[in-house]
Structures are given as C-alpha cells and as structure tokens.
Amino acid sequence: MSFRISCIAAAVAVALAGFASDAAAAVIFQDDFTRSEHIARDVGNGWSELEKSSNDVSVLSNKLLLRDVLEGDGPDAAASSMVIDATGYENISVEFRWRAQSQNGIADDLFLSWALDPAPAMDDLNAWTHVFQENGSGSSFHVTNVGISGAENALFNIMLWTISNTKDQGYQIDYVTVTGDEIPPVPLPAGLPLLAGGLAAFGLLRRKRKQA
C-alpha cells in the first residue's frame, strides 16, 4: 500500500511541476524626472499638481520639488502620477529617493498615498490610502520602498505630498519606481501530458506488481 501511495504522489508531483512557474519582477512605472529643460509649475510626464501658492510644485535640476509656503492642514504641495497599469501584476511596491529641501531645521511631513483609478481629488485625503509618512533633514537622500496592498491586477495612482509644519520647507524627490511580480498564467494544456504520463507509469507499475 505504501508503494502505491508513493507512486501516486510522484505522479501528482510531476504534474504540478508543469503548472508551476516563477514570477518575474518587472518595472511597471518609472520616472527619474530627467527633463530636457527646467520645468517650472509643471511636473510633466503625465503628473498632476496641487499648489497652494505659485511654483510650489516643479521639476528643477532633474528632481521633483514639493515646497510649502503656508502653515496649516491639507496638502500644500502635491503631485499625483498618471494612471499606473498594474494589470497582470501582484506584490506591487513603490520605491523613491527623497530629502528635505532645507538642510537645517525641522522639515515638513512627506506622504506617499495611493488610490484606485479613477483618482479622487488630490485634496480629498480621506479617499486616498496613506502608506508612508516621514520627516527629516540633512543633505543625504533617503531610499524608501513601500508595498501597495490592494493595487494588484488593477489601475491606480500614487500621490506624493506635504503638510507644512514650518514655513518655506519642502522636499526633493528623485527616482520614483513602481515594480511588481508578473502573475503567471496557468499552463493547463502543457501540464496535462505530464499528468497522463505519470498516471500511465503508475498503471504500468501496478500491472507488474499483479503479475509478480
């Protein structure tokens, strides 16, 4: 009996080997904010902007600048991406580099939020899911990688934004990259011959045992 069970297990394992495949990580969206010329008041590349004051959001020196000039609640400066198509992908994550605009003093809070498409209004913060909040100062860039649970196999937007704790503060953003694992298709027709071969081998062994 144990020999028969071992043969069945081997046949099933051979069949399942045909169904399984490794998911490959892929870049879904990427922006290093390299532009042909300085762009004031316009992020470009499909991004949307929300500004409380003139020139709060811009791309200069190949970096996204989010600058606060007013103290208070709500996003003073925000940039929302174009629609990111994660259809066919899972395990979505966003990686970006950031540092405070001012090298000294208390920095504003920097947020990363996301929402399924169609994107809500950028100042409707209750409609966005907030996955990152941090503040910091210094000259070095920080590297942050955040998982986006719920955006699998869907269309969604990301938004980077600030709330002012101190007047005339803000952040520089560099290299925003969205990655995901490809959802592997189930190769059912390719696995059927393996299953049939395993069952045939089991039947042959069974007949030999009866003849013995």
PDB file of N, CA and C in Angstrom, residues 40-129:
ATOM      1  N   ALA A  40       9.091  74.817 -14.702  1.00  0.00           N
ATOM      2  CA  ALA A  40       8.515  75.464 -13.529  1.00  0.00           C
ATOM      3  C   ALA A  40       6.998  75.327 -13.576  1.00  0.00           C
ATOM      4  N   ARG A  41       6.392  75.046 -12.424  1.00  0.00           N
ATOM      5  CA  ARG A  41       4.944  74.913 -12.284  1.00  0.00           C
ATOM      6  C   ARG A  41       4.378  73.758 -13.111  1.00  0.00           C
ATOM      7  N   ASP A  42       5.192  72.813 -13.478  1.00  0.00           N
ATOM      8  CA  ASP A  42       4.698  71.702 -14.280  1.00  0.00           C
ATOM      9  C   ASP A  42       5.628  70.509 -14.092  1.00  0.00           C
ATOM     10  N   VAL A  43       5.109  69.416 -13.561  1.00  0.00           N
ATOM     11  CA  VAL A  43       5.930  68.225 -13.367  1.00  0.00           C
ATOM     12  C   VAL A  43       6.194  67.540 -14.698  1.00  0.00           C
ATOM     13  N   GLY A  44       5.184  67.529 -15.580  1.00  0.00           N
ATOM     14  CA  GLY A  44       5.338  66.854 -16.858  1.00  0.00           C
ATOM     15  C   GLY A  44       5.172  65.350 -16.722  1.00  0.00           C
ATOM     16  N   ASN A  45       5.287  64.646 -17.840  1.00  0.00           N
ATOM     17  CA  ASN A  45       5.217  63.185 -17.893  1.00  0.00           C
ATOM     18  C   ASN A  45       3.919  62.644 -17.298  1.00  0.00           C
ATOM     19  N   GLY A  46       2.832  63.419 -17.428  1.00  0.00           N
ATOM     20  CA  GLY A  46       1.523  62.939 -17.006  1.00  0.00           C
ATOM     21  C   GLY A  46       1.160  63.187 -15.559  1.00  0.00           C
ATOM     22  N   TRP A  47       2.041  63.801 -14.762  1.00  0.00           N
ATOM     23  CA  TRP A  47       1.733  64.076 -13.363  1.00  0.00           C
ATOM     24  C   TRP A  47       0.763  65.253 -13.248  1.00  0.00           C
ATOM     25  N   SER A  48      -0.083  65.216 -12.214  1.00  0.00           N
ATOM     26  CA  SER A  48      -0.963  66.334 -11.884  1.00  0.00           C
ATOM     27  C   SER A  48      -0.404  67.054 -10.667  1.00  0.00           C
ATOM     28  N   GLU A  49      -0.696  68.361 -10.555  1.00  0.00           N
ATOM     29  CA  GLU A  49      -0.152  69.157  -9.456  1.00  0.00           C
ATOM     30  C   GLU A  49      -1.261  69.821  -8.653  1.00  0.00           C
ATOM     31  N   LEU A  50      -1.013  69.980  -7.364  1.00  0.00           N
ATOM     32  CA  LEU A  50      -1.874  70.763  -6.484  1.00  0.00           C
ATOM     33  C   LEU A  50      -0.981  71.751  -5.751  1.00  0.00           C
ATOM     34  N   GLU A  51      -1.262  73.043  -5.898  1.00  0.00           N
ATOM     35  CA  GLU A  51      -0.418  74.077  -5.317  1.00  0.00           C
ATOM     36  C   GLU A  51      -1.273  75.066  -4.531  1.00  0.00           C
ATOM     37  N   LYS A  52      -0.822  75.412  -3.330  1.00  0.00           N
ATOM     38  CA  LYS A  52      -1.463  76.472  -2.558  1.00  0.00           C
ATOM     39  C   LYS A  52      -0.901  77.841  -2.929  1.00  0.00           C
ATOM     40  N   SER A  53       0.341  77.853  -3.385  1.00  0.00           N
ATOM     41  CA  SER A  53       0.984  79.091  -3.817  1.00  0.00           C
ATOM     42  C   SER A  53       1.732  78.823  -5.115  1.00  0.00           C
ATOM     43  N   SER A  54       2.030  79.889  -5.829  1.00  0.00           N
ATOM     44  CA  SER A  54       2.684  79.759  -7.124  1.00  0.00           C
ATOM     45  C   SER A  54       4.021  79.039  -7.007  1.00  0.00           C
ATOM     46  N   ASN A  55       4.240  78.096  -7.922  1.00  0.00           N
ATOM     47  CA  ASN A  55       5.521  77.399  -8.041  1.00  0.00           C
ATOM     48  C   ASN A  55       5.838  76.517  -6.836  1.00  0.00           C
ATOM     49  N   ASP A  56       4.797  76.001  -6.146  1.00  0.00           N
ATOM     50  CA  ASP A  56       5.025  75.050  -5.055  1.00  0.00           C
ATOM     51  C   ASP A  56       5.466  73.691  -5.576  1.00  0.00           C
ATOM     52  N   VAL A  57       5.049  73.352  -6.790  1.00  0.00           N
ATOM     53  CA  VAL A  57       5.374  72.057  -7.386  1.00  0.00           C
ATOM     54  C   VAL A  57       6.089  72.306  -8.707  1.00  0.00           C
ATOM     55  N   SER A  58       7.263  71.710  -8.867  1.00  0.00           N
ATOM     56  CA  SER A  58       8.017  71.922 -10.101  1.00  0.00           C
ATOM     57  C   SER A  58       9.068  70.837 -10.241  1.00  0.00           C
ATOM     58  N   VAL A  59       9.694  70.795 -11.408  1.00  0.00           N
ATOM     59  CA  VAL A  59      10.853  69.940 -11.635  1.00  0.00           C
ATOM     60  C   VAL A  59      12.028  70.839 -11.976  1.00  0.00           C
ATOM     61  N   LEU A  60      13.053  70.791 -11.147  1.00  0.00           N
ATOM     62  CA  LEU A  60      14.267  71.564 -11.363  1.00  0.00           C
ATOM     63  C   LEU A  60      15.469  70.676 -11.062  1.00  0.00           C
ATOM     64  N   SER A  61      16.500  70.795 -11.875  1.00  0.00           N
ATOM     65  CA  SER A  61      17.726  70.002 -11.698  1.00  0.00           C
ATOM     66  C   SER A  61      17.417  68.516 -11.614  1.00  0.00           C
ATOM     67  N   ASN A  62      16.455  68.073 -12.433  1.00  0.00           N
ATOM     68  CA  ASN A  62      16.096  66.655 -12.534  1.00  0.00           C
ATOM     69  C   ASN A  62      15.568  66.081 -11.223  1.00  0.00           C
ATOM     70  N   LYS A  63      14.859  66.908 -10.465  1.00  0.00           N
ATOM     71  CA  LYS A  63      14.229  66.460  -9.222  1.00  0.00           C
ATOM     72  C   LYS A  63      12.855  67.097  -9.102  1.00  0.00           C
ATOM     73  N   LEU A  64      11.920  66.334  -8.549  1.00  0.00           N
ATOM     74  CA  LEU A  64      10.598  66.860  -8.245  1.00  0.00           C
ATOM     75  C   LEU A  64      10.678  67.642  -6.944  1.00  0.00           C
ATOM     76  N   LEU A  65      10.236  68.901  -6.972  1.00  0.00           N
ATOM     77  CA  LEU A  65      10.264  69.755  -5.790  1.00  0.00           C
ATOM     78  C   LEU A  65       8.847  69.962  -5.274  1.00  0.00           C
ATOM     79  N   LEU A  66       8.638  69.691  -3.989  1.00  0.00           N
ATOM     80  CA  LEU A  66       7.378  69.959  -3.301  1.00  0.00           C
ATOM     81  C   LEU A  66       7.688  70.955  -2.194  1.00  0.00           C
ATOM     82  N   ARG A  67       7.181  72.187  -2.336  1.00  0.00           N
ATOM     83  CA  ARG A  67       7.575  73.264  -1.428  1.00  0.00           C
ATOM     84  C   ARG A  67       6.344  73.825  -0.717  1.00  0.00           C
ATOM     85  N   ASP A  68       6.448  73.960   0.604  1.00  0.00           N
ATOM     86  CA  ASP A  68       5.381  74.556   1.405  1.00  0.00           C
ATOM     87  C   ASP A  68       5.731  75.999   1.747  1.00  0.00           C
ATOM     88  N   VAL A  69       4.780  76.890   1.543  1.00  0.00           N
ATOM     89  CA  VAL A  69       4.977  78.274   1.964  1.00  0.00           C
ATOM     90  C   VAL A  69       3.922  78.707   2.972  1.00  0.00           C
ATOM     91  N   LEU A  70       2.947  77.832   3.238  1.00  0.00           N
ATOM     92  CA  LEU A  70       1.877  78.153   4.175  1.00  0.00           C
ATOM     93  C   LEU A  70       1.818  77.099   5.265  1.00  0.00           C
ATOM     94  N   GLU A  71       1.581  77.520   6.499  1.00  0.00           N
ATOM     95  CA  GLU A  71       1.386  76.586   7.593  1.00  0.00           C
ATOM     96  C   GLU A  71      -0.096  76.258   7.705  1.00  0.00           C
ATOM     97  N   GLY A  72      -0.411  74.997   8.043  1.00  0.00           N
ATOM     98  CA  GLY A  72      -1.806  74.627   8.199  1.00  0.00           C
ATOM     99  C   GLY A  72      -2.072  73.221   7.705  1.00  0.00           C
ATOM    100  N   ASP A  73      -3.360  72.825   7.746  1.00  0.00           N
ATOM    101  CA  ASP A  73      -3.759  71.478   7.365  1.00  0.00           C
ATOM    102  C   ASP A  73      -3.915  71.361   5.857  1.00  0.00           C
ATOM    103  N   GLY A  74      -3.968  70.105   5.410  1.00  0.00           N
ATOM    104  CA  GLY A  74      -4.179  69.833   3.995  1.00  0.00           C
ATOM    105  C   GLY A  74      -2.886  69.883   3.220  1.00  0.00           C
ATOM    106  N   PRO A  75      -2.864  69.239   2.058  1.00  0.00           N
ATOM    107  CA  PRO A  75      -1.634  69.235   1.262  1.00  0.00           C
ATOM    108  C   PRO A  75      -1.357  70.608   0.665  1.00  0.00           C
ATOM    109  N   ASP A  76      -0.237  71.211   1.051  1.00  0.00           N
ATOM    110  CA  ASP A  76       0.159  72.487   0.460  1.00  0.00           C
ATOM    111  C   ASP A  76       0.739  72.279  -0.931  1.00  0.00           C
ATOM    112  N   ALA A  77       1.441  71.179  -1.104  1.00  0.00           N
ATOM    113  CA  ALA A  77       2.045  70.868  -2.396  1.00  0.00           C
ATOM    114  C   ALA A  77       1.910  69.370  -2.618  1.00  0.00           C
ATOM    115  N   ALA A  78       1.380  68.981  -3.773  1.00  0.00           N
ATOM    116  CA  ALA A  78       1.168  67.565  -4.048  1.00  0.00           C
ATOM    117  C   ALA A  78       1.350  67.300  -5.530  1.00  0.00           C
ATOM    118  N   ALA A  79       1.836  66.103  -5.838  1.00  0.00           N
ATOM    119  CA  ALA A  79       1.984  65.664  -7.222  1.00  0.00           C
ATOM    120  C   ALA A  79       1.425  64.258  -7.331  1.00  0.00           C
ATOM    121  N   SER A  80       0.459  64.071  -8.235  1.00  0.00           N
ATOM    122  CA  SER A  80      -0.182  62.779  -8.431  1.00  0.00           C
ATOM    123  C   SER A  80       0.214  62.225  -9.793  1.00  0.00           C
ATOM    124  N   SER A  81       0.563  60.953  -9.813  1.00  0.00           N
ATOM    125  CA  SER A  81       1.054  60.328 -11.036  1.00  0.00           C
ATOM    126  C   SER A  81      -0.052  60.152 -12.060  1.00  0.00           C
ATOM    127  N   MET A  82       0.348  59.846 -13.268  1.00  0.00           N
ATOM    128  CA  MET A  82      -0.575  59.354 -14.273  1.00  0.00           C
ATOM    129  C   MET A  82      -1.086  57.983 -13.836  1.00  0.00           C
ATOM    130  N   VAL A  83      -2.074  57.461 -14.543  1.00  0.00           N
ATOM    131  CA  VAL A  83      -2.599  56.138 -14.205  1.00  0.00           C
ATOM    132  C   VAL A  83      -1.502  55.095 -14.396  1.00  0.00           C
ATOM    133  N   ILE A  84      -1.300  54.270 -13.373  1.00  0.00           N
ATOM    134  CA  ILE A  84      -0.330  53.182 -13.433  1.00  0.00           C
ATOM    135  C   ILE A  84      -1.095  51.886 -13.679  1.00  0.00           C
ATOM    136  N   ASP A  85      -0.761  51.209 -14.748  1.00  0.00           N
ATOM    137  CA  ASP A  85      -1.466  49.993 -15.146  1.00  0.00           C
ATOM    138  C   ASP A  85      -0.737  48.778 -14.579  1.00  0.00           C
ATOM    139  N   ALA A  86      -1.279  48.231 -13.489  1.00  0.00           N
ATOM    140  CA  ALA A  86      -0.692  47.042 -12.869  1.00  0.00           C
ATOM    141  C   ALA A  86      -1.465  45.785 -13.234  1.00  0.00           C
ATOM    142  N   THR A  87      -2.203  45.832 -14.345  1.00  0.00           N
ATOM    143  CA  THR A  87      -2.927  44.648 -14.796  1.00  0.00           C
ATOM    144  C   THR A  87      -1.941  43.521 -15.088  1.00  0.00           C
ATOM    145  N   GLY A  88      -2.172  42.372 -14.483  1.00  0.00           N
ATOM    146  CA  GLY A  88      -1.276  41.238 -14.674  1.00  0.00           C
ATOM    147  C   GLY A  88      -0.121  41.191 -13.696  1.00  0.00           C
ATOM    148  N   TYR A  89      -0.139  42.070 -12.670  1.00  0.00           N
ATOM    149  CA  TYR A  89       0.955  42.107 -11.696  1.00  0.00           C
ATOM    150  C   TYR A  89       0.407  41.997 -10.274  1.00  0.00           C
ATOM    151  N   GLU A  90       1.236  41.460  -9.388  1.00  0.00           N
ATOM    152  CA  GLU A  90       0.928  41.360  -7.970  1.00  0.00           C
ATOM    153  C   GLU A  90       2.156  41.794  -7.176  1.00  0.00           C
ATOM    154  N   ASN A  91       2.017  41.845  -5.841  1.00  0.00           N
ATOM    155  CA  ASN A  91       3.129  42.267  -4.973  1.00  0.00           C
ATOM    156  C   ASN A  91       3.686  43.623  -5.420  1.00  0.00           C
ATOM    157  N   ILE A  92       2.801  44.607  -5.536  1.00  0.00           N
ATOM    158  CA  ILE A  92       3.175  45.930  -6.029  1.00  0.00           C
ATOM    159  C   ILE A  92       3.949  46.688  -4.946  1.00  0.00           C
ATOM    160  N   SER A  93       5.010  47.382  -5.345  1.00  0.00           N
ATOM    161  CA  SER A  93       5.760  48.219  -4.412  1.00  0.00           C
ATOM    162  C   SER A  93       6.219  49.494  -5.113  1.00  0.00           C
ATOM    163  N   VAL A  94       6.411  50.546  -4.312  1.00  0.00           N
ATOM    164  CA  VAL A  94       6.879  51.838  -4.810  1.00  0.00           C
ATOM    165  C   VAL A  94       8.186  52.174  -4.105  1.00  0.00           C
ATOM    166  N   GLU A  95       9.198  52.503  -4.876  1.00  0.00           N
ATOM    167  CA  GLU A  95      10.478  52.926  -4.313  1.00  0.00           C
ATOM    168  C   GLU A  95      10.780  54.338  -4.793  1.00  0.00           C
ATOM    169  N   PHE A  96      11.254  55.186  -3.883  1.00  0.00           N
ATOM    170  CA  PHE A  96      11.614  56.551  -4.264  1.00  0.00           C
ATOM    171  C   PHE A  96      12.710  57.067  -3.340  1.00  0.00           C
ATOM    172  N   ARG A  97      13.453  58.053  -3.850  1.00  0.00           N
ATOM    173  CA  ARG A  97      14.518  58.707  -3.093  1.00  0.00           C
ATOM    174  C   ARG A  97      14.047  60.103  -2.718  1.00  0.00           C
ATOM    175  N   TRP A  98      14.335  60.543  -1.492  1.00  0.00           N
ATOM    176  CA  TRP A  98      13.836  61.837  -1.040  1.00  0.00           C
ATOM    177  C   TRP A  98      14.792  62.450  -0.021  1.00  0.00           C
ATOM    178  N   ARG A  99      14.759  63.774   0.041  1.00  0.00           N
ATOM    179  CA  ARG A  99      15.485  64.504   1.075  1.00  0.00           C
ATOM    180  C   ARG A  99      14.811  65.855   1.281  1.00  0.00           C
ATOM    181  N   ALA A 100      15.048  66.450   2.448  1.00  0.00           N
ATOM    182  CA  ALA A 100      14.443  67.738   2.770  1.00  0.00           C
ATOM    183  C   ALA A 100      15.036  68.836   1.898  1.00  0.00           C
ATOM    184  N   GLN A 101      14.195  69.773   1.512  1.00  0.00           N
ATOM    185  CA  GLN A 101      14.663  70.911   0.726  1.00  0.00           C
ATOM    186  C   GLN A 101      15.632  71.762   1.534  1.00  0.00           C
ATOM    187  N   SER A 102      15.318  71.966   2.810  1.00  0.00           N
ATOM    188  CA  SER A 102      16.202  72.716   3.698  1.00  0.00           C
ATOM    189  C   SER A 102      17.123  71.742   4.415  1.00  0.00           C
ATOM    190  N   GLN A 103      18.382  72.059   4.509  1.00  0.00           N
ATOM    191  CA  GLN A 103      19.346  71.167   5.139  1.00  0.00           C
ATOM    192  C   GLN A 103      19.371  71.309   6.653  1.00  0.00           C
ATOM    193  N   ASN A 104      18.702  72.325   7.180  1.00  0.00           N
ATOM    194  CA  ASN A 104      18.700  72.570   8.617  1.00  0.00           C
ATOM    195  C   ASN A 104      17.267  72.775   9.102  1.00  0.00           C
ATOM    196  N   GLY A 105      17.064  72.576  10.378  1.00  0.00           N
ATOM    197  CA  GLY A 105      15.766  72.862  10.965  1.00  0.00           C
ATOM    198  C   GLY A 105      14.793  71.708  10.831  1.00  0.00           C
ATOM    199  N   ILE A 106      13.556  71.958  11.225  1.00  0.00           N
ATOM    200  CA  ILE A 106      12.506  70.946  11.219  1.00  0.00           C
ATOM    201  C   ILE A 106      11.869  70.897   9.841  1.00  0.00           C
ATOM    202  N   ALA A 107      11.807  69.713   9.276  1.00  0.00           N
ATOM    203  CA  ALA A 107      11.231  69.561   7.944  1.00  0.00           C
ATOM    204  C   ALA A 107       9.733  69.290   8.041  1.00  0.00           C
ATOM    205  N   ASP A 108       9.040  69.516   6.937  1.00  0.00           N
ATOM    206  CA  ASP A 108       7.628  69.174   6.852  1.00  0.00           C
ATOM    207  C   ASP A 108       7.461  67.659   6.826  1.00  0.00           C
ATOM    208  N   ASP A 109       6.210  67.213   6.930  1.00  0.00           N
ATOM    209  CA  ASP A 109       5.906  65.801   6.748  1.00  0.00           C
ATOM    210  C   ASP A 109       5.754  65.507   5.259  1.00  0.00           C
ATOM    211  N   LEU A 110       6.370  64.415   4.826  1.00  0.00           N
ATOM    212  CA  LEU A 110       6.241  63.941   3.454  1.00  0.00           C
ATOM    213  C   LEU A 110       5.380  62.684   3.467  1.00  0.00           C
ATOM    214  N   PHE A 111       4.419  62.605   2.541  1.00  0.00           N
ATOM    215  CA  PHE A 111       3.491  61.480   2.480  1.00  0.00           C
ATOM    216  C   PHE A 111       3.556  60.817   1.105  1.00  0.00           C
ATOM    217  N   LEU A 112       3.299  59.508   1.101  1.00  0.00           N
ATOM    218  CA  LEU A 112       3.004  58.773  -0.126  1.00  0.00           C
ATOM    219  C   LEU A 112       1.639  58.129   0.058  1.00  0.00           C
ATOM    220  N   SER A 113       0.735  58.404  -0.874  1.00  0.00           N
ATOM    221  CA  SER A 113      -0.615  57.851  -0.825  1.00  0.00           C
ATOM    222  C   SER A 113      -0.950  57.243  -2.176  1.00  0.00           C
ATOM    223  N   TRP A 114      -1.982  56.400  -2.199  1.00  0.00           N
ATOM    224  CA  TRP A 114      -2.393  55.796  -3.458  1.00  0.00           C
ATOM    225  C   TRP A 114      -3.906  55.612  -3.468  1.00  0.00           C
ATOM    226  N   ALA A 115      -4.465  55.467  -4.669  1.00  0.00           N
ATOM    227  CA  ALA A 115      -5.902  55.249  -4.826  1.00  0.00           C
ATOM    228  C   ALA A 115      -6.141  54.548  -6.154  1.00  0.00           C
ATOM    229  N   LEU A 116      -7.159  53.707  -6.175  1.00  0.00           N
ATOM    230  CA  LEU A 116      -7.540  53.055  -7.421  1.00  0.00           C
ATOM    231  C   LEU A 116      -8.071  54.089  -8.404  1.00  0.00           C
ATOM    232  N   ASP A 117      -7.905  53.798  -9.685  1.00  0.00           N
ATOM    233  CA  ASP A 117      -8.398  54.679 -10.730  1.00  0.00           C
ATOM    234  C   ASP A 117      -9.911  54.504 -10.885  1.00  0.00           C
ATOM    235  N   PRO A 118     -10.679  55.585 -11.130  1.00  0.00           N
ATOM    236  CA  PRO A 118     -10.233  56.964 -11.337  1.00  0.00           C
ATOM    237  C   PRO A 118      -9.811  57.626 -10.028  1.00  0.00           C
ATOM    238  N   ALA A 119      -8.737  58.406 -10.101  1.00  0.00           N
ATOM    239  CA  ALA A 119      -8.165  59.010  -8.905  1.00  0.00           C
ATOM    240  C   ALA A 119      -9.114  60.051  -8.321  1.00  0.00           C
ATOM    241  N   PRO A 120      -9.255  60.092  -6.998  1.00  0.00           N
ATOM    242  CA  PRO A 120     -10.068  61.136  -6.363  1.00  0.00           C
ATOM    243  C   PRO A 120      -9.356  62.484  -6.414  1.00  0.00           C
ATOM    244  N   ALA A 121     -10.050  63.521  -5.981  1.00  0.00           N
ATOM    245  CA  ALA A 121      -9.425  64.841  -5.915  1.00  0.00           C
ATOM    246  C   ALA A 121      -8.215  64.786  -4.991  1.00  0.00           C
ATOM    247  N   MET A 122      -7.180  65.537  -5.326  1.00  0.00           N
ATOM    248  CA  MET A 122      -5.930  65.456  -4.586  1.00  0.00           C
ATOM    249  C   MET A 122      -6.049  65.998  -3.170  1.00  0.00           C
ATOM    250  N   ASP A 123      -7.024  66.876  -2.924  1.00  0.00           N
ATOM    251  CA  ASP A 123      -7.201  67.398  -1.570  1.00  0.00           C
ATOM    252  C   ASP A 123      -8.262  66.632  -0.783  1.00  0.00           C
ATOM    253  N   ASP A 124      -8.830  65.568  -1.374  1.00  0.00           N
ATOM    254  CA  ASP A 124      -9.775  64.701  -0.673  1.00  0.00           C
ATOM    255  C   ASP A 124      -8.983  63.568  -0.024  1.00  0.00           C
ATOM    256  N   LEU A 125      -8.319  63.871   1.075  1.00  0.00           N
ATOM    257  CA  LEU A 125      -7.361  62.935   1.662  1.00  0.00           C
ATOM    258  C   LEU A 125      -8.024  61.680   2.208  1.00  0.00           C
ATOM    259  N   ASN A 126      -9.304  61.749   2.572  1.00  0.00           N
ATOM    260  CA  ASN A 126      -9.992  60.564   3.081  1.00  0.00           C
ATOM    261  C   ASN A 126     -10.202  59.510   1.999  1.00  0.00           C
ATOM    262  N   ALA A 127     -10.107  59.913   0.736  1.00  0.00           N
ATOM    263  CA  ALA A 127     -10.313  58.973  -0.370  1.00  0.00           C
ATOM    264  C   ALA A 127      -9.022  58.291  -0.802  1.00  0.00           C
ATOM    265  N   TRP A 128      -7.893  58.717  -0.230  1.00  0.00           N
ATOM    266  CA  TRP A 128      -6.598  58.121  -0.551  1.00  0.00           C
ATOM    267  C   TRP A 128      -6.147  57.222   0.596  1.00  0.00           C
ATOM    268  N   THR A 129      -5.371  56.191   0.273  1.00  0.00           N
ATOM    269  CA  THR A 129      -4.766  55.323   1.286  1.00  0.00           C
ATOM    270  C   THR A 129      -3.334  55.776   1.514  1.00  0.00           C
TER     271      THR A 129
END
